[in-house]
Each structure stands twice: as structure tokens, then as C-alpha cells.
Short mmCIF file of C-alpha atoms in Angstrom, two decimals:
data_model
loop_
_atom_site.label_atom_id
_atom_site.label_comp_id
_atom_site.label_asym_id
_atom_site.label_seq_id
_atom_site.Cartn_x
_atom_site.Cartn_y
_atom_site.Cartn_z
CA MET A 1 -6.42 8.44 23.21
CA ASN A 2 -4.09 5.49 22.73
CA LYS A 3 -2.73 5.65 19.27
CA ASP A 4 -2.29 1.93 19.05
CA SER A 5 -5.96 1.40 19.65
CA GLN A 6 -6.47 3.28 16.34
CA LYS A 7 -4.54 0.88 14.19
CA GLU A 8 -6.22 -1.04 11.44
CA PRO A 9 -6.55 -4.78 12.13
CA GLY A 10 -3.67 -6.60 10.36
CA THR A 11 -1.14 -3.77 10.83
CA SER A 12 2.07 -3.92 12.87
CA ASN A 13 3.74 -1.43 15.05
CA VAL A 14 5.26 0.34 11.99
CA GLU A 15 3.03 3.35 12.36
CA ALA A 16 3.75 3.56 16.08
CA LYS A 17 7.51 3.43 15.36
CA GLU A 18 7.21 6.21 12.83
CA LYS A 19 5.28 8.47 15.29
CA ALA A 20 7.85 7.74 17.98
CA ALA A 21 10.97 8.06 15.81
CA LEU A 22 10.03 11.17 13.86
CA ASN A 23 10.45 14.56 15.49
CA LEU A 24 11.06 16.80 12.49
CA SER A 25 11.86 20.43 12.71
CA GLN A 26 8.77 22.15 11.25
CA GLY A 27 10.84 25.31 10.55
CA ASP A 28 13.26 23.66 8.26
CA LYS A 29 12.59 23.52 4.55
CA PRO A 30 12.48 19.90 3.22
CA ARG A 31 15.23 18.94 0.89
CA ALA A 32 14.42 18.64 -2.72
CA THR A 33 13.87 15.06 -4.00
CA VAL A 34 16.44 13.87 -6.41
CA GLY A 35 15.03 12.12 -9.58
CA ASN A 36 11.77 12.27 -11.42
CA ILE A 37 8.73 12.05 -9.24
CA ARG A 38 6.47 11.82 -12.30
CA ALA A 39 4.97 8.59 -13.69
CA GLU A 40 4.41 7.99 -17.39
CA ASP A 41 0.72 7.38 -16.95
CA PRO A 42 -0.24 8.60 -13.47
CA VAL A 43 -3.30 7.23 -11.68
CA MET A 44 -2.60 8.86 -8.32
CA THR A 45 -0.67 12.02 -7.57
CA ALA A 46 0.67 13.39 -4.36
CA SER A 47 1.78 16.99 -4.26
CA ASP A 48 3.55 18.68 -1.33
CA VAL A 49 2.10 16.20 1.26
CA ASN A 50 2.78 16.93 5.06
CA VAL A 51 1.52 14.63 7.81
CA PHE A 52 1.42 15.55 11.52
CA TYR A 53 0.74 13.42 14.53
CA GLY A 54 -0.34 16.24 16.94
CA GLU A 55 2.49 18.67 16.92
CA LYS A 56 5.06 16.21 15.56
CA GLN A 57 5.60 16.33 11.80
CA ALA A 58 6.10 12.79 10.21
CA ILE A 59 6.07 13.60 6.46
CA ARG A 60 7.49 16.82 4.96
CA GLY A 61 6.68 18.11 1.49
CA ILE A 62 6.55 14.82 -0.29
CA SER A 63 5.41 14.71 -4.02
CA LEU A 64 5.16 11.47 -5.96
CA GLU A 65 3.02 9.95 -8.69
CA ILE A 66 1.82 6.25 -8.93
CA GLY A 67 1.52 5.16 -12.56
CA LYS A 68 -0.75 2.68 -14.34
CA ASN A 69 0.73 -0.84 -14.86
CA GLU A 70 3.60 -0.23 -12.63
CA VAL A 71 4.88 -1.10 -9.15
CA VAL A 72 6.42 1.66 -7.05
CA ALA A 73 8.44 0.39 -4.10
CA MET A 74 8.88 2.62 -1.11
CA ILE A 75 12.00 1.74 0.84
CA GLY A 76 13.85 3.24 3.81
CA PRO A 77 14.82 2.51 7.38
CA SER A 78 12.19 2.00 10.13
CA GLY A 79 10.53 5.20 11.14
CA CYS A 80 11.11 7.10 7.87
CA GLY A 81 7.47 7.63 7.13
CA LYS A 82 6.88 5.36 4.19
CA SER A 83 3.97 3.49 5.68
CA THR A 84 2.42 6.85 6.94
CA PHE A 85 2.78 8.17 3.38
CA LEU A 86 1.22 5.06 1.84
CA ARG A 87 -1.82 5.29 4.13
CA CYS A 88 -2.42 8.85 2.86
CA PHE A 89 -3.49 7.44 -0.58
CA ASN A 90 -6.64 5.83 0.78
CA ARG A 91 -7.12 7.99 3.78
CA MET A 92 -6.32 5.31 6.31
CA ASN A 93 -4.71 8.00 8.39
CA ASP A 94 -8.21 9.23 9.05
CA THR A 95 -8.61 6.46 11.55
CA ILE A 96 -5.94 8.05 13.82
CA GLU A 97 -7.55 10.88 15.75
CA ILE A 98 -4.36 13.03 16.12
CA CYS A 99 -3.23 12.69 12.60
CA ARG A 100 -3.58 15.59 10.12
CA VAL A 101 -2.73 15.47 6.50
CA GLU A 102 -1.95 18.50 4.36
CA GLY A 103 -1.26 18.85 0.62
CA ASP A 104 -2.97 17.61 -2.51
CA ILE A 105 -3.62 13.87 -3.25
CA ARG A 106 -5.61 13.03 -6.42
CA LEU A 107 -7.04 9.88 -7.94
CA ASP A 108 -7.82 10.35 -11.65
CA ASP A 109 -7.60 14.15 -10.91
CA GLU A 110 -10.19 13.90 -8.18
CA ASP A 111 -9.09 15.44 -4.79
CA ILE A 112 -9.39 12.46 -2.43
CA TYR A 113 -9.52 14.74 0.58
CA ASP A 114 -12.42 16.82 -0.70
CA LYS A 115 -15.17 17.07 1.81
CA ASN A 116 -17.64 15.41 -0.67
CA MET A 117 -15.35 12.44 -1.32
CA ASP A 118 -17.04 9.20 -0.18
CA VAL A 119 -14.25 7.50 1.80
CA VAL A 120 -15.93 4.01 1.54
CA LEU A 121 -15.96 4.29 -2.26
CA LEU A 122 -12.44 5.68 -2.21
CA ARG A 123 -11.18 2.64 -0.33
CA ALA A 124 -12.90 0.42 -2.92
CA ARG A 125 -11.00 2.20 -5.66
CA VAL A 126 -7.75 2.21 -3.72
CA GLY A 127 -7.53 -1.17 -2.08
CA MET A 128 -4.98 -1.99 0.68
CA VAL A 129 -3.17 -5.19 1.72
CA PHE A 130 -1.67 -5.13 5.20
CA GLN A 131 1.52 -6.53 6.82
CA LYS A 132 -0.38 -9.44 8.52
CA PRO A 133 -3.04 -11.23 6.69
CA ASN A 134 -6.39 -10.15 8.07
CA PRO A 135 -9.19 -12.33 6.60
CA PHE A 136 -12.64 -11.74 8.05
CA PRO A 137 -14.01 -14.44 10.35
CA LYS A 138 -16.16 -15.59 7.54
CA SER A 139 -16.00 -18.28 4.85
CA ILE A 140 -13.51 -17.99 1.98
CA TYR A 141 -16.43 -17.23 -0.32
CA GLU A 142 -17.84 -14.55 2.01
CA ASN A 143 -14.37 -12.91 2.41
CA VAL A 144 -14.26 -12.26 -1.37
CA ALA A 145 -18.04 -11.47 -1.67
CA TYR A 146 -18.13 -8.89 1.07
CA GLY A 147 -17.05 -5.97 -0.92
CA PRO A 148 -19.07 -6.51 -3.98
CA ARG A 149 -22.12 -7.15 -1.81
CA ILE A 150 -21.90 -3.89 0.12
CA HIS A 151 -21.23 -1.91 -3.20
CA GLY A 152 -23.99 -3.68 -5.05
CA LEU A 153 -21.72 -5.03 -7.79
CA ALA A 154 -23.55 -8.34 -8.20
CA ALA A 155 -27.17 -8.52 -9.38
CA ASN A 156 -27.64 -12.15 -8.30
CA ARG A 157 -25.83 -15.25 -7.01
CA THR A 158 -24.46 -16.24 -10.39
CA ASP A 159 -22.83 -12.76 -10.74
CA MET A 160 -21.39 -13.10 -7.32
CA ASP A 161 -20.07 -16.60 -8.01
CA GLU A 162 -18.31 -15.23 -11.06
CA ILE A 163 -16.78 -12.28 -9.14
CA VAL A 164 -15.54 -14.69 -6.40
CA GLU A 165 -14.05 -17.15 -8.93
CA THR A 166 -12.38 -14.40 -10.98
CA SER A 167 -10.94 -12.68 -8.03
CA LEU A 168 -9.61 -15.88 -6.48
CA THR A 169 -8.14 -16.79 -9.83
CA LYS A 170 -6.40 -13.50 -10.22
CA ALA A 171 -5.00 -13.91 -6.72
CA GLY A 172 -3.63 -17.35 -7.68
CA LEU A 173 -5.79 -19.10 -5.11
CA TRP A 174 -8.77 -20.57 -6.90
CA GLY A 175 -7.22 -23.98 -7.68
CA GLU A 176 -6.33 -24.39 -4.01
CA VAL A 177 -9.72 -23.42 -2.45
CA LYS A 178 -12.38 -24.07 -5.06
CA ASP A 179 -13.65 -27.21 -3.27
CA ARG A 180 -13.80 -25.58 0.20
CA LEU A 181 -15.20 -22.15 -0.37
CA GLU A 182 -17.53 -22.57 2.64
CA GLN A 183 -14.62 -23.24 5.04
CA PRO A 184 -13.29 -20.36 7.19
CA GLY A 185 -10.71 -18.02 5.58
CA THR A 186 -8.84 -18.01 8.85
CA GLY A 187 -8.17 -21.74 8.41
CA LEU A 188 -5.83 -21.12 5.47
CA SER A 189 -2.00 -21.01 5.66
CA GLY A 190 -0.37 -17.55 6.13
CA GLY A 191 0.45 -17.17 2.47
CA GLN A 192 -3.01 -18.32 1.36
CA GLN A 193 -4.54 -15.85 3.77
CA GLN A 194 -2.60 -13.05 2.31
CA ARG A 195 -3.65 -14.06 -1.20
CA LEU A 196 -7.23 -14.26 0.02
CA CYS A 197 -6.86 -10.61 1.22
CA ILE A 198 -5.52 -9.66 -2.20
CA ALA A 199 -8.54 -11.39 -3.76
CA ARG A 200 -10.84 -9.51 -1.42
CA ALA A 201 -9.16 -6.26 -2.42
CA ILE A 202 -9.49 -6.76 -6.20
CA ALA A 203 -13.06 -8.11 -5.96
CA VAL A 204 -14.36 -4.46 -6.04
CA SER A 205 -12.28 -3.69 -9.15
CA PRO A 206 -9.96 -1.06 -7.68
CA GLU A 207 -7.66 1.17 -9.75
CA VAL A 208 -4.80 1.07 -7.19
CA ILE A 209 -3.54 -1.49 -4.74
CA LEU A 210 -1.54 -0.47 -1.69
CA MET A 211 0.66 -3.08 -0.03
CA ASP A 212 2.21 -2.36 3.37
CA GLU A 213 4.97 -4.97 3.79
CA PRO A 214 2.72 -7.77 2.46
CA CYS A 215 5.41 -10.48 2.84
CA SER A 216 6.98 -9.69 6.06
CA ALA A 217 5.05 -12.34 8.01
CA LEU A 218 5.45 -15.03 5.33
CA ASP A 219 7.98 -17.80 4.68
CA PRO A 220 10.17 -17.70 1.46
CA ILE A 221 7.91 -19.91 -0.62
CA ALA A 222 4.79 -17.89 0.14
CA THR A 223 6.73 -14.75 -0.41
CA ALA A 224 7.76 -15.92 -3.95
CA LYS A 225 4.07 -16.60 -4.69
CA ILE A 226 3.08 -13.11 -3.66
CA GLU A 227 5.92 -11.52 -5.53
CA ASP A 228 4.76 -13.52 -8.65
CA LEU A 229 1.25 -12.38 -8.08
CA ILE A 230 2.30 -8.74 -7.83
CA ASP A 231 4.03 -8.93 -11.10
CA GLU A 232 0.87 -10.42 -12.71
CA LEU A 233 -1.44 -7.87 -10.97
CA ARG A 234 0.46 -4.75 -12.41
CA LYS A 235 -0.96 -5.63 -15.81
CA ASN A 236 -4.31 -4.37 -14.57
CA TYR A 237 -3.53 -2.17 -11.58
CA ALA A 238 -1.28 0.62 -10.31
CA ILE A 239 0.55 -0.75 -7.27
CA ALA A 240 2.54 0.91 -4.46
CA ILE A 241 4.33 -1.34 -2.03
CA VAL A 242 6.19 -0.55 1.22
CA THR A 243 8.93 -3.13 1.88
CA HIS A 244 11.98 -3.40 4.20
CA SER A 245 13.42 -5.97 1.77
CA MET A 246 15.65 -4.29 -0.82
CA GLN A 247 15.84 -7.55 -2.68
CA GLN A 248 12.04 -7.65 -2.94
CA ALA A 249 11.95 -4.03 -4.17
CA ALA A 250 14.44 -4.94 -6.80
CA ARG A 251 12.46 -7.98 -7.86
CA VAL A 252 8.97 -6.62 -8.06
CA SER A 253 9.10 -2.87 -8.83
CA GLN A 254 9.80 -0.67 -11.83
CA ARG A 255 10.34 2.52 -9.77
CA THR A 256 11.77 2.85 -6.30
CA ALA A 257 11.34 5.70 -3.85
CA TYR A 258 13.80 6.08 -0.99
CA PHE A 259 12.53 7.72 2.23
CA HIS A 260 14.54 9.11 5.13
CA MET A 261 13.29 10.91 8.16
CA GLY A 262 9.97 11.85 6.70
CA GLU A 263 11.43 13.05 3.41
CA LEU A 264 11.58 11.56 -0.07
CA ILE A 265 15.22 11.62 -0.83
CA GLU A 266 15.46 9.92 -4.19
CA VAL A 267 13.15 8.33 -6.75
CA GLY A 268 13.90 6.65 -10.07
CA ALA A 269 13.93 3.50 -12.08
CA THR A 270 14.52 0.64 -9.73
CA HIS A 271 17.72 -0.57 -11.55
CA GLN A 272 19.15 2.94 -11.44
CA VAL A 273 18.42 3.46 -7.76
CA PHE A 274 20.00 0.18 -6.74
CA THR A 275 23.04 0.27 -9.11
CA ASN A 276 23.75 3.97 -9.46
CA PRO A 277 22.09 5.94 -6.57
CA ARG A 278 22.42 9.62 -7.01
CA THR A 279 22.50 10.67 -3.34
CA LYS A 280 24.86 9.60 -0.53
CA LEU A 281 21.91 8.90 1.82
CA THR A 282 20.40 6.46 -0.73
CA GLU A 283 23.85 4.87 -1.36
CA ASP A 284 24.52 4.37 2.35
CA TYR A 285 21.13 2.68 2.82
CA ILE A 286 21.45 0.51 -0.23
CA THR A 287 25.05 -0.56 0.76
CA GLY A 288 23.87 -1.42 4.27
CA ARG A 289 25.70 1.35 6.12
CA PHE A 290 22.62 2.12 8.15
CA GLY A 291 19.05 1.11 8.28
#
């Protein structure tokens, strides 16, 4: 089966690059991560996670926690496995037929890969924002109302109106769209579409928000708005973001995890990772020697 045909709408070729670039030796023991993988108040925990695409191993023995009210930035060169790892947290890799995930990943101490886990409910609790904005071909209102409607979160139209307004307000979009809620979401600018997708994600009251390069398709002004929004959202959510921009990671995150060839090399407070990295691999990437 063509792997690209399995990609979620709105994603880029990042996953395809990872699959092509990674050909890790399965016999070698993964190197130990430098730094503290623990979060102060963990919402999600990953322990000894391995990911395979067929016979090719893309992720090796990664452990990391995502804490409440913090942003964890995942950085590293293209093909290092960071997007693949991010997608493990809401089982988006399930959509890729040849992908196999091993290890233990928990949300509030629930095993998300347990056979009794409802994946639809999991993805409501662990929302995801993709690289390219992917609003539904529906009105702005219906984009936000879609999740609450299928999960039965609104008893009536008044409740739904309140959810839509609250979500758009939290996403910093209400003032710009409140007079055109019945217009297509696809008619918004790129930055507005991305904020609409964020509103759609938070409308179902998730605990965690995953962001896979959410600003890579946006201009600097739209990017600044999204970054301000991320800082505001962390007051209520745990957030993990994959980014190729080290400047963005430095601006929005409290902790940074550096990935290299399917391994988690170093993790620590963002200011420490960027000003005093503890491994040569991290230092070489931060200083632009490769990547």
C-alpha cells in the first residue's frame, strides 16, 4: 500500500521523509537520554517507545513525559523521528498500515494502546493541529461545533453556541469571525484557518494538544499570533510541539527535547538546552553545524 495515501489530511511529507531516512540497526542498544525526561506534573508518559515501519525501525527506546501547563518542544533534523513520536500520543500512527508501536504510553495513567481504549475518545482528549491548516469544508461555526456534536457535549443550540464562542475566543479568533460564522472556514486566511483548527481541537475540552509544525506554512505575523496563542493555551493544557524553528522552540516552550536518528538525545529546560547543551550532538545542531 502507498504510505503517502495513509497520511492524515493537512500533514506534509515529514512522515514520509522519516520513513525513508531512518534505517536504524535493530541490534544496537539505543543511547541513554541525557537530562531529565520527567515532568513536574505529568499528563502523558511515554516509556521505552519503539516504532517500526515494516522492518525499518524509526524510533528506538524513547521515554518522555508531557507535563500539565507546559509546552514541550521537540526539535531535530528532518528524518529524526520527532513527528512519528508525536503521533504516537494520539495513535495517529494507527492510520499507517505498516506502522507498529511498542512500549507504554499513558494518559492520566491509562494505557492508550489498551485494546479497550476508544480511539475516537482518545483523540478528543489528545487533540492535534497539523502542519497545514485543514478546516473542514463547512462553515466556521460547523468546524468548531463538529466535535462537540459527535461527542454529545451540547444539550441544545444555546449550549453549542456557547461552546463555539468560547473555543473561538480561546483561539483568538472570535473578534475576527463573529459576524460571519456561516461563511466557509476555507475562506479564511492561512493564519486564521490554523487558529480555527486550534479552536476545533479545544472545543471538545482536551487535556493535551499536539502540534506538528503548526506555523511552517504561515507568514511571520500569523506565526507570532499562533505563538502568543500557544503561550495562552498552556495555562489550561499540556502541549507538545514539533518545530524546525529553534527560535520558535526557544520562544514558546519550557522544556526542549532534541531528537537525532530516531533517538532522544537530550531533554531539559529550554534555556539550558539552548545555552548550555550537555551533548555534542545537541550542541552541533543548535549551533548550525548540521541539520
